[in-house]
Amino acid sequence: MTKLDDILQLYSTAKISEQPELTPKSVSFMCEKGYLNLTKAELTARELELLQVILGKPVKHYDPWQAFLCGRGKRPVIKGKVRFILGKVEFKNSEFSLATWKKALQEMFTTEILACFQLKDDEFVLVEQGSVTSYESADFLGIAQSLDAELNTKTKFFIGDLWPAEFDLAQLFAEEQAIFKKTADKNTTVMTAAKGALDYFTHQSRKQSYLLKSYQELFFKEPQLKKIIQALYQAQGNTTLAAKKLYLHRNSLQYKLNRFAAESGLDVKQMDDLIFCYLLTL
């Protein structure tokens, strides 16, 4: 018997429905079967607190897109393509809230926003109607910088792809969300599936590989070498750009790479070797 079954047996007014009951006398929680609705009069303040620990915060409003993407509602009517934009925001000033931040963000879009909802106190999702005027992923760096300057926040975005309506959008959202969660702690303001693919899709294999662990132990005795490989990968093998990023003289960087090649037998000027070495740094 699950915790949800226990709750249903414990409270006589408890019931499951496809939509929350948003009335002054009711309280609703998201659950794996839809929405759990209870009568407030049947709950003590302590019981309500315990339910929030188990189920999360009560639902304040119903969003069809949130229900659909979280597996708790029917698929909305969709035309053309849609894109999921996920975000995480850290507030440095208590004067502002996520609601203020979301409003400021939505005002920057010229395309139609089909939905905007919170996943957690500091996480949100925008569902955008795809259009020829949709921002490129590179544009979101400027958007994040503008929001952070105005509202004293630290913003990170994951920009999904434009998906045709006939695709399994809930499954695509789940995977894009998983990539964002896996990469959200990186020092990257704007993440995409392409940027996070190597880390996300190879994560389990890397964890289980004794071979990779041995290479890591063998190659990365010098702490700075990881940063050098990552900078070189991000610069697409261009040593001049990598040196600037690392604040190193190009000759100093080349010396370190030559020494690494002599010790490891890997030439990071070759793309296969560079990708392999980059995987070792993840």
PDB file of C-alpha atoms in Angstrom:
ATOM      1  CA  MET A   1       0.000   0.000   0.000  1.00  0.00           C
ATOM      2  CA  THR A   2       1.388   3.438  -0.966  1.00  0.00           C
ATOM      3  CA  LYS A   3       1.371   6.633   1.096  1.00  0.00           C
ATOM      4  CA  LEU A   4      -1.343   7.945  -1.218  1.00  0.00           C
ATOM      5  CA  ASP A   5      -3.544   4.918  -0.447  1.00  0.00           C
ATOM      6  CA  ASP A   6      -2.983   5.527   3.273  1.00  0.00           C
ATOM      7  CA  ILE A   7      -4.116   9.155   2.903  1.00  0.00           C
ATOM      8  CA  LEU A   8      -7.219   8.131   0.956  1.00  0.00           C
ATOM      9  CA  GLN A   9      -8.169   5.677   3.707  1.00  0.00           C
ATOM     10  CA  LEU A  10      -7.396   8.116   6.509  1.00  0.00           C
ATOM     11  CA  TYR A  11      -9.553  11.026   5.268  1.00  0.00           C
ATOM     12  CA  SER A  12     -13.151  10.380   4.303  1.00  0.00           C
ATOM     13  CA  THR A  13     -13.379  13.405   1.976  1.00  0.00           C
ATOM     14  CA  ALA A  14     -10.138  12.642   0.126  1.00  0.00           C
ATOM     15  CA  LYS A  15     -10.522  11.890  -3.570  1.00  0.00           C
ATOM     16  CA  ILE A  16      -8.500  11.778  -6.773  1.00  0.00           C
ATOM     17  CA  SER A  17      -9.454  13.811  -9.840  1.00  0.00           C
ATOM     18  CA  GLU A  18      -7.981  14.978 -13.159  1.00  0.00           C
ATOM     19  CA  GLN A  19      -8.147  18.607 -12.043  1.00  0.00           C
ATOM     20  CA  PRO A  20      -7.651  20.245  -8.634  1.00  0.00           C
ATOM     21  CA  GLU A  21     -10.603  21.534  -6.641  1.00  0.00           C
ATOM     22  CA  LEU A  22      -9.678  25.180  -6.207  1.00  0.00           C
ATOM     23  CA  THR A  23     -12.356  26.318  -3.751  1.00  0.00           C
ATOM     24  CA  PRO A  24     -12.027  28.137  -0.396  1.00  0.00           C
ATOM     25  CA  LYS A  25     -13.071  24.948   1.410  1.00  0.00           C
ATOM     26  CA  SER A  26     -10.681  22.588  -0.412  1.00  0.00           C
ATOM     27  CA  VAL A  27      -6.961  21.937  -0.639  1.00  0.00           C
ATOM     28  CA  SER A  28      -5.380  20.069  -3.563  1.00  0.00           C
ATOM     29  CA  PHE A  29      -2.014  18.398  -4.089  1.00  0.00           C
ATOM     30  CA  MET A  30      -0.379  16.976  -7.193  1.00  0.00           C
ATOM     31  CA  CYS A  31       0.083  13.216  -6.977  1.00  0.00           C
ATOM     32  CA  GLU A  32       1.025  10.352  -9.301  1.00  0.00           C
ATOM     33  CA  LYS A  33      -2.623   9.665 -10.142  1.00  0.00           C
ATOM     34  CA  GLY A  34      -3.682  13.261 -10.803  1.00  0.00           C
ATOM     35  CA  TYR A  35      -4.762  15.598  -8.011  1.00  0.00           C
ATOM     36  CA  LEU A  36      -5.534  14.682  -4.423  1.00  0.00           C
ATOM     37  CA  ASN A  37      -8.376  16.850  -3.087  1.00  0.00           C
ATOM     38  CA  LEU A  38      -9.269  17.179   0.595  1.00  0.00           C
ATOM     39  CA  THR A  39     -11.635  19.286   2.663  1.00  0.00           C
ATOM     40  CA  LYS A  40      -9.765  21.822   4.794  1.00  0.00           C
ATOM     41  CA  ALA A  41     -12.163  21.348   7.714  1.00  0.00           C
ATOM     42  CA  GLU A  42     -11.010  17.749   8.024  1.00  0.00           C
ATOM     43  CA  LEU A  43      -7.364  18.763   8.491  1.00  0.00           C
ATOM     44  CA  THR A  44      -5.566  20.213  11.483  1.00  0.00           C
ATOM     45  CA  ALA A  45      -2.757  22.704  10.879  1.00  0.00           C
ATOM     46  CA  ARG A  46      -0.236  20.009  11.828  1.00  0.00           C
ATOM     47  CA  GLU A  47      -1.749  17.501   9.396  1.00  0.00           C
ATOM     48  CA  LEU A  48      -1.624  20.062   6.593  1.00  0.00           C
ATOM     49  CA  GLU A  49       2.075  20.634   7.297  1.00  0.00           C
ATOM     50  CA  LEU A  50       2.742  16.871   7.178  1.00  0.00           C
ATOM     51  CA  LEU A  51       0.882  16.521   3.896  1.00  0.00           C
ATOM     52  CA  GLN A  52       3.048  19.282   2.420  1.00  0.00           C
ATOM     53  CA  VAL A  53       6.174  17.407   3.493  1.00  0.00           C
ATOM     54  CA  ILE A  54       4.884  14.255   1.740  1.00  0.00           C
ATOM     55  CA  LEU A  55       3.231  15.763  -1.350  1.00  0.00           C
ATOM     56  CA  GLY A  56       4.735  19.212  -1.771  1.00  0.00           C
ATOM     57  CA  LYS A  57       2.989  22.575  -1.712  1.00  0.00           C
ATOM     58  CA  PRO A  58      -0.780  22.739  -2.389  1.00  0.00           C
ATOM     59  CA  VAL A  59      -1.862  23.635  -5.909  1.00  0.00           C
ATOM     60  CA  LYS A  60      -2.869  27.316  -6.156  1.00  0.00           C
ATOM     61  CA  HIS A  61      -4.049  27.324  -9.772  1.00  0.00           C
ATOM     62  CA  TYR A  62      -4.554  24.836 -12.585  1.00  0.00           C
ATOM     63  CA  ASP A  63      -2.399  24.965 -15.701  1.00  0.00           C
ATOM     64  CA  PRO A  64      -3.363  22.456 -18.433  1.00  0.00           C
ATOM     65  CA  TRP A  65       0.168  22.442 -19.819  1.00  0.00           C
ATOM     66  CA  GLN A  66       1.729  21.754 -16.422  1.00  0.00           C
ATOM     67  CA  ALA A  67      -0.752  18.944 -15.822  1.00  0.00           C
ATOM     68  CA  PHE A  68      -0.034  17.431 -19.254  1.00  0.00           C
ATOM     69  CA  LEU A  69       3.752  17.647 -19.039  1.00  0.00           C
ATOM     70  CA  CYS A  70       3.766  16.190 -15.529  1.00  0.00           C
ATOM     71  CA  GLY A  71       1.568  13.269 -16.594  1.00  0.00           C
ATOM     72  CA  ARG A  72      -1.545  14.451 -14.771  1.00  0.00           C
ATOM     73  CA  GLY A  73      -3.742  15.846 -17.524  1.00  0.00           C
ATOM     74  CA  LYS A  74      -4.904  15.633 -21.103  1.00  0.00           C
ATOM     75  CA  ARG A  75      -2.862  16.892 -24.031  1.00  0.00           C
ATOM     76  CA  PRO A  76      -3.733  20.527 -24.894  1.00  0.00           C
ATOM     77  CA  VAL A  77      -4.709  21.434 -28.443  1.00  0.00           C
ATOM     78  CA  ILE A  78      -1.428  22.154 -30.228  1.00  0.00           C
ATOM     79  CA  LYS A  79      -0.732  23.711 -33.615  1.00  0.00           C
ATOM     80  CA  GLY A  80       2.624  23.960 -35.311  1.00  0.00           C
ATOM     81  CA  LYS A  81       5.720  23.659 -33.145  1.00  0.00           C
ATOM     82  CA  VAL A  82       6.324  24.325 -29.447  1.00  0.00           C
ATOM     83  CA  ARG A  83       9.441  24.905 -27.398  1.00  0.00           C
ATOM     84  CA  PHE A  84      10.117  24.358 -23.700  1.00  0.00           C
ATOM     85  CA  ILE A  85      12.294  26.937 -21.950  1.00  0.00           C
ATOM     86  CA  LEU A  86      13.370  25.889 -18.473  1.00  0.00           C
ATOM     87  CA  GLY A  87      14.956  28.222 -15.984  1.00  0.00           C
ATOM     88  CA  LYS A  88      16.499  28.418 -12.565  1.00  0.00           C
ATOM     89  CA  VAL A  89      16.785  31.729 -10.775  1.00  0.00           C
ATOM     90  CA  GLU A  90      18.592  32.733  -7.600  1.00  0.00           C
ATOM     91  CA  PHE A  91      17.355  35.868  -5.858  1.00  0.00           C
ATOM     92  CA  LYS A  92      19.939  38.074  -4.176  1.00  0.00           C
ATOM     93  CA  ASN A  93      17.337  40.616  -3.042  1.00  0.00           C
ATOM     94  CA  SER A  94      14.189  39.587  -1.138  1.00  0.00           C
ATOM     95  CA  GLU A  95      12.388  42.606  -2.603  1.00  0.00           C
ATOM     96  CA  PHE A  96      11.719  40.603  -5.770  1.00  0.00           C
ATOM     97  CA  SER A  97       9.882  37.303  -6.294  1.00  0.00           C
ATOM     98  CA  LEU A  98       9.676  34.668  -9.015  1.00  0.00           C
ATOM     99  CA  ALA A  99       6.340  36.154 -10.073  1.00  0.00           C
ATOM    100  CA  THR A 100       8.037  39.532 -10.694  1.00  0.00           C
ATOM    101  CA  TRP A 101      10.846  37.819 -12.546  1.00  0.00           C
ATOM    102  CA  LYS A 102       8.496  35.734 -14.736  1.00  0.00           C
ATOM    103  CA  LYS A 103       6.477  38.823 -15.662  1.00  0.00           C
ATOM    104  CA  ALA A 104       9.649  40.655 -16.702  1.00  0.00           C
ATOM    105  CA  LEU A 105      10.759  37.652 -18.755  1.00  0.00           C
ATOM    106  CA  GLN A 106       7.440  37.225 -20.562  1.00  0.00           C
ATOM    107  CA  GLU A 107       7.440  40.895 -21.551  1.00  0.00           C
ATOM    108  CA  MET A 108      10.644  40.267 -23.531  1.00  0.00           C
ATOM    109  CA  PHE A 109       8.953  37.797 -25.886  1.00  0.00           C
ATOM    110  CA  THR A 110       7.261  38.737 -29.137  1.00  0.00           C
ATOM    111  CA  THR A 111       6.036  35.160 -29.668  1.00  0.00           C
ATOM    112  CA  GLU A 112       2.999  33.616 -27.953  1.00  0.00           C
ATOM    113  CA  ILE A 113       3.651  32.089 -24.533  1.00  0.00           C
ATOM    114  CA  LEU A 114       1.247  29.165 -24.139  1.00  0.00           C
ATOM    115  CA  ALA A 115       2.061  28.545 -20.482  1.00  0.00           C
ATOM    116  CA  CYS A 116       4.349  29.727 -17.701  1.00  0.00           C
ATOM    117  CA  PHE A 117       4.459  27.755 -14.457  1.00  0.00           C
ATOM    118  CA  GLN A 118       6.683  26.962 -11.507  1.00  0.00           C
ATOM    119  CA  LEU A 119       8.242  23.577 -10.823  1.00  0.00           C
ATOM    120  CA  LYS A 120       9.846  24.691  -7.544  1.00  0.00           C
ATOM    121  CA  ASP A 121      10.324  27.990  -5.730  1.00  0.00           C
ATOM    122  CA  ASP A 122      13.331  28.780  -7.931  1.00  0.00           C
ATOM    123  CA  GLU A 123      12.477  26.818 -11.104  1.00  0.00           C
ATOM    124  CA  PHE A 124      10.043  27.603 -13.893  1.00  0.00           C
ATOM    125  CA  VAL A 125       8.921  26.460 -17.349  1.00  0.00           C
ATOM    126  CA  LEU A 126       7.825  28.519 -20.335  1.00  0.00           C
ATOM    127  CA  VAL A 127       5.947  26.823 -23.177  1.00  0.00           C
ATOM    128  CA  GLU A 128       6.445  28.907 -26.304  1.00  0.00           C
ATOM    129  CA  GLN A 129       4.533  28.687 -29.564  1.00  0.00           C
ATOM    130  CA  GLY A 130       7.181  28.186 -32.234  1.00  0.00           C
ATOM    131  CA  SER A 131       7.605  30.982 -34.760  1.00  0.00           C
ATOM    132  CA  VAL A 132      10.098  32.322 -37.288  1.00  0.00           C
ATOM    133  CA  THR A 133      10.655  35.148 -34.789  1.00  0.00           C
ATOM    134  CA  SER A 134      11.521  32.807 -31.888  1.00  0.00           C
ATOM    135  CA  TYR A 135      14.797  33.777 -30.237  1.00  0.00           C
ATOM    136  CA  GLU A 136      17.933  31.772 -31.004  1.00  0.00           C
ATOM    137  CA  SER A 137      19.473  30.037 -27.990  1.00  0.00           C
ATOM    138  CA  ALA A 138      22.405  32.493 -28.125  1.00  0.00           C
ATOM    139  CA  ASP A 139      19.959  35.387 -27.561  1.00  0.00           C
ATOM    140  CA  PHE A 140      19.093  34.121 -24.091  1.00  0.00           C
ATOM    141  CA  LEU A 141      22.476  35.118 -22.689  1.00  0.00           C
ATOM    142  CA  GLY A 142      21.518  38.763 -23.211  1.00  0.00           C
ATOM    143  CA  ILE A 143      18.046  38.115 -21.776  1.00  0.00           C
ATOM    144  CA  ALA A 144      19.534  36.557 -18.643  1.00  0.00           C
ATOM    145  CA  GLN A 145      21.988  39.422 -18.235  1.00  0.00           C
ATOM    146  CA  SER A 146      19.190  42.004 -18.583  1.00  0.00           C
ATOM    147  CA  LEU A 147      17.000  40.270 -15.994  1.00  0.00           C
ATOM    148  CA  ASP A 148      19.883  39.823 -13.572  1.00  0.00           C
ATOM    149  CA  ALA A 149      20.912  43.478 -13.868  1.00  0.00           C
ATOM    150  CA  GLU A 150      17.358  44.739 -13.339  1.00  0.00           C
ATOM    151  CA  LEU A 151      16.238  42.349 -10.590  1.00  0.00           C
ATOM    152  CA  ASN A 152      19.548  41.468  -8.912  1.00  0.00           C
ATOM    153  CA  THR A 153      19.215  37.769  -9.724  1.00  0.00           C
ATOM    154  CA  LYS A 154      21.353  34.946 -11.095  1.00  0.00           C
ATOM    155  CA  THR A 155      19.548  33.240 -13.969  1.00  0.00           C
ATOM    156  CA  LYS A 156      20.202  30.038 -15.880  1.00  0.00           C
ATOM    157  CA  PHE A 157      18.245  28.828 -18.897  1.00  0.00           C
ATOM    158  CA  PHE A 158      17.801  25.545 -20.701  1.00  0.00           C
ATOM    159  CA  ILE A 159      16.543  26.187 -24.224  1.00  0.00           C
ATOM    160  CA  GLY A 160      14.706  23.262 -25.772  1.00  0.00           C
ATOM    161  CA  ASP A 161      14.261  22.629 -29.456  1.00  0.00           C
ATOM    162  CA  LEU A 162      11.209  23.529 -31.524  1.00  0.00           C
ATOM    163  CA  TRP A 163       9.189  20.291 -31.561  1.00  0.00           C
ATOM    164  CA  PRO A 164       6.386  19.414 -34.013  1.00  0.00           C
ATOM    165  CA  ALA A 165       2.989  18.884 -32.396  1.00  0.00           C
ATOM    166  CA  GLU A 166       2.801  15.206 -33.434  1.00  0.00           C
ATOM    167  CA  PHE A 167       5.844  14.248 -31.328  1.00  0.00           C
ATOM    168  CA  ASP A 168       5.554  12.871 -27.780  1.00  0.00           C
ATOM    169  CA  LEU A 169       5.966  16.265 -26.129  1.00  0.00           C
ATOM    170  CA  ALA A 170       5.670  15.029 -22.547  1.00  0.00           C
ATOM    171  CA  GLN A 171       8.534  12.563 -23.103  1.00  0.00           C
ATOM    172  CA  LEU A 172      10.661  15.218 -24.801  1.00  0.00           C
ATOM    173  CA  PHE A 173      10.017  17.637 -21.935  1.00  0.00           C
ATOM    174  CA  ALA A 174      11.004  14.973 -19.387  1.00  0.00           C
ATOM    175  CA  GLU A 175      14.341  14.362 -21.092  1.00  0.00           C
ATOM    176  CA  GLU A 176      15.105  18.039 -21.610  1.00  0.00           C
ATOM    177  CA  GLN A 177      14.307  18.618 -17.943  1.00  0.00           C
ATOM    178  CA  ALA A 178      16.627  15.742 -16.959  1.00  0.00           C
ATOM    179  CA  ILE A 179      19.478  17.224 -19.026  1.00  0.00           C
ATOM    180  CA  PHE A 180      18.945  20.609 -17.351  1.00  0.00           C
ATOM    181  CA  LYS A 181      18.983  19.061 -13.869  1.00  0.00           C
ATOM    182  CA  LYS A 182      22.188  17.199 -14.676  1.00  0.00           C
ATOM    183  CA  THR A 183      23.931  20.301 -15.993  1.00  0.00           C
ATOM    184  CA  ALA A 184      22.374  23.108 -13.905  1.00  0.00           C
ATOM    185  CA  ASP A 185      25.321  23.254 -11.509  1.00  0.00           C
ATOM    186  CA  LYS A 186      27.773  24.034 -14.312  1.00  0.00           C
ATOM    187  CA  ASN A 187      29.043  27.572 -14.789  1.00  0.00           C
ATOM    188  CA  THR A 188      26.917  28.033 -17.915  1.00  0.00           C
ATOM    189  CA  THR A 189      24.144  30.611 -18.206  1.00  0.00           C
ATOM    190  CA  VAL A 190      22.448  29.077 -21.261  1.00  0.00           C
ATOM    191  CA  MET A 191      22.311  25.308 -21.755  1.00  0.00           C
ATOM    192  CA  THR A 192      20.930  23.309 -24.682  1.00  0.00           C
ATOM    193  CA  ALA A 193      20.573  19.592 -25.355  1.00  0.00           C
ATOM    194  CA  ALA A 194      23.540  19.758 -27.719  1.00  0.00           C
ATOM    195  CA  LYS A 195      25.756  21.406 -25.092  1.00  0.00           C
ATOM    196  CA  GLY A 196      24.748  18.949 -22.372  1.00  0.00           C
ATOM    197  CA  ALA A 197      24.552  15.817 -24.541  1.00  0.00           C
ATOM    198  CA  LEU A 198      27.999  14.341 -23.882  1.00  0.00           C
ATOM    199  CA  ASP A 199      27.681  14.752 -20.126  1.00  0.00           C
ATOM    200  CA  TYR A 200      24.078  13.537 -19.903  1.00  0.00           C
ATOM    201  CA  PHE A 201      24.046  10.636 -22.339  1.00  0.00           C
ATOM    202  CA  THR A 202      27.385   9.179 -21.227  1.00  0.00           C
ATOM    203  CA  HIS A 203      26.900   9.718 -17.488  1.00  0.00           C
ATOM    204  CA  GLN A 204      25.930   6.159 -16.527  1.00  0.00           C
ATOM    205  CA  SER A 205      28.576   4.533 -18.719  1.00  0.00           C
ATOM    206  CA  ARG A 206      31.271   6.833 -17.342  1.00  0.00           C
ATOM    207  CA  LYS A 207      30.285   6.031 -13.764  1.00  0.00           C
ATOM    208  CA  GLN A 208      30.684   2.303 -14.411  1.00  0.00           C
ATOM    209  CA  SER A 209      33.882   2.419 -16.476  1.00  0.00           C
ATOM    210  CA  TYR A 210      37.064   1.397 -14.706  1.00  0.00           C
ATOM    211  CA  LEU A 211      38.952   2.267 -17.894  1.00  0.00           C
ATOM    212  CA  LEU A 212      37.871   5.921 -17.786  1.00  0.00           C
ATOM    213  CA  LYS A 213      38.591   6.170 -14.071  1.00  0.00           C
ATOM    214  CA  SER A 214      42.079   4.812 -14.707  1.00  0.00           C
ATOM    215  CA  TYR A 215      42.692   7.345 -17.480  1.00  0.00           C
ATOM    216  CA  GLN A 216      41.511  10.134 -15.164  1.00  0.00           C
ATOM    217  CA  GLU A 217      43.892   9.027 -12.435  1.00  0.00           C
ATOM    218  CA  LEU A 218      46.737   8.703 -14.931  1.00  0.00           C
ATOM    219  CA  PHE A 219      46.267  11.970 -16.822  1.00  0.00           C
ATOM    220  CA  PHE A 220      44.916  14.541 -14.400  1.00  0.00           C
ATOM    221  CA  LYS A 221      47.496  14.672 -11.656  1.00  0.00           C
ATOM    222  CA  GLU A 222      47.978  18.344 -12.547  1.00  0.00           C
ATOM    223  CA  PRO A 223      44.767  20.167 -11.468  1.00  0.00           C
ATOM    224  CA  GLN A 224      44.999  22.827 -14.205  1.00  0.00           C
ATOM    225  CA  LEU A 225      44.962  20.227 -16.989  1.00  0.00           C
ATOM    226  CA  LYS A 226      41.210  19.635 -16.680  1.00  0.00           C
ATOM    227  CA  LYS A 227      40.508  23.335 -17.182  1.00  0.00           C
ATOM    228  CA  ILE A 228      42.876  23.394 -20.167  1.00  0.00           C
ATOM    229  CA  ILE A 229      41.104  20.479 -21.872  1.00  0.00           C
ATOM    230  CA  GLN A 230      37.664  21.973 -21.213  1.00  0.00           C
ATOM    231  CA  ALA A 231      38.706  25.392 -22.531  1.00  0.00           C
ATOM    232  CA  LEU A 232      40.247  23.832 -25.634  1.00  0.00           C
ATOM    233  CA  TYR A 233      37.099  21.801 -26.299  1.00  0.00           C
ATOM    234  CA  GLN A 234      34.886  24.867 -25.891  1.00  0.00           C
ATOM    235  CA  ALA A 235      37.181  26.719 -28.293  1.00  0.00           C
ATOM    236  CA  GLN A 236      36.789  23.860 -30.812  1.00  0.00           C
ATOM    237  CA  GLY A 237      40.486  23.086 -30.640  1.00  0.00           C
ATOM    238  CA  ASN A 238      41.606  26.669 -31.258  1.00  0.00           C
ATOM    239  CA  THR A 239      44.615  27.158 -28.952  1.00  0.00           C
ATOM    240  CA  THR A 240      44.596  30.957 -29.350  1.00  0.00           C
ATOM    241  CA  LEU A 241      40.997  31.259 -28.124  1.00  0.00           C
ATOM    242  CA  ALA A 242      41.607  28.703 -25.359  1.00  0.00           C
ATOM    243  CA  ALA A 243      44.685  30.600 -24.168  1.00  0.00           C
ATOM    244  CA  LYS A 244      42.665  33.831 -23.934  1.00  0.00           C
ATOM    245  CA  LYS A 245      39.954  32.071 -21.967  1.00  0.00           C
ATOM    246  CA  LEU A 246      42.554  30.649 -19.565  1.00  0.00           C
ATOM    247  CA  TYR A 247      44.569  33.913 -19.339  1.00  0.00           C
ATOM    248  CA  LEU A 248      47.638  32.012 -20.521  1.00  0.00           C
ATOM    249  CA  HIS A 249      50.201  32.948 -23.141  1.00  0.00           C
ATOM    250  CA  ARG A 250      49.642  30.836 -26.230  1.00  0.00           C
ATOM    251  CA  ASN A 251      53.213  29.480 -26.055  1.00  0.00           C
ATOM    252  CA  SER A 252      52.696  28.440 -22.416  1.00  0.00           C
ATOM    253  CA  LEU A 253      49.515  26.605 -23.364  1.00  0.00           C
ATOM    254  CA  GLN A 254      51.229  24.916 -26.304  1.00  0.00           C
ATOM    255  CA  TYR A 255      54.064  23.776 -24.022  1.00  0.00           C
ATOM    256  CA  LYS A 256      51.573  22.174 -21.609  1.00  0.00           C
ATOM    257  CA  LEU A 257      49.730  20.451 -24.463  1.00  0.00           C
ATOM    258  CA  ASN A 258      52.989  19.125 -25.932  1.00  0.00           C
ATOM    259  CA  ARG A 259      54.009  17.753 -22.545  1.00  0.00           C
ATOM    260  CA  PHE A 260      50.571  16.148 -22.123  1.00  0.00           C
ATOM    261  CA  ALA A 261      50.874  14.555 -25.593  1.00  0.00           C
ATOM    262  CA  ALA A 262      54.307  13.151 -24.742  1.00  0.00           C
ATOM    263  CA  GLU A 263      53.076  11.669 -21.439  1.00  0.00           C
ATOM    264  CA  SER A 264      49.685  10.385 -22.605  1.00  0.00           C
ATOM    265  CA  GLY A 265      50.151   9.579 -26.267  1.00  0.00           C
ATOM    266  CA  LEU A 266      47.053  11.677 -27.054  1.00  0.00           C
ATOM    267  CA  ASP A 267      47.174  14.621 -29.437  1.00  0.00           C
ATOM    268  CA  VAL A 268      44.380  17.044 -28.547  1.00  0.00           C
ATOM    269  CA  LYS A 269      44.864  18.786 -31.898  1.00  0.00           C
ATOM    270  CA  GLN A 270      43.052  15.719 -33.270  1.00  0.00           C
ATOM    271  CA  MET A 271      39.296  15.989 -32.651  1.00  0.00           C
ATOM    272  CA  ASP A 272      38.845  12.336 -31.602  1.00  0.00           C
ATOM    273  CA  ASP A 273      41.549  12.694 -28.949  1.00  0.00           C
ATOM    274  CA  LEU A 274      40.174  16.038 -27.793  1.00  0.00           C
ATOM    275  CA  ILE A 275      36.616  14.656 -27.388  1.00  0.00           C
ATOM    276  CA  PHE A 276      37.972  11.649 -25.501  1.00  0.00           C
ATOM    277  CA  CYS A 277      39.980  13.853 -23.156  1.00  0.00           C
ATOM    278  CA  TYR A 278      36.962  16.135 -22.646  1.00  0.00           C
ATOM    279  CA  LEU A 279      34.849  13.119 -21.623  1.00  0.00           C
ATOM    280  CA  LEU A 280      37.447  12.382 -18.942  1.00  0.00           C
ATOM    281  CA  THR A 281      36.907  15.843 -17.430  1.00  0.00           C
ATOM    282  CA  LEU A 282      33.137  15.486 -16.995  1.00  0.00           C
TER     283      LEU A 282
END
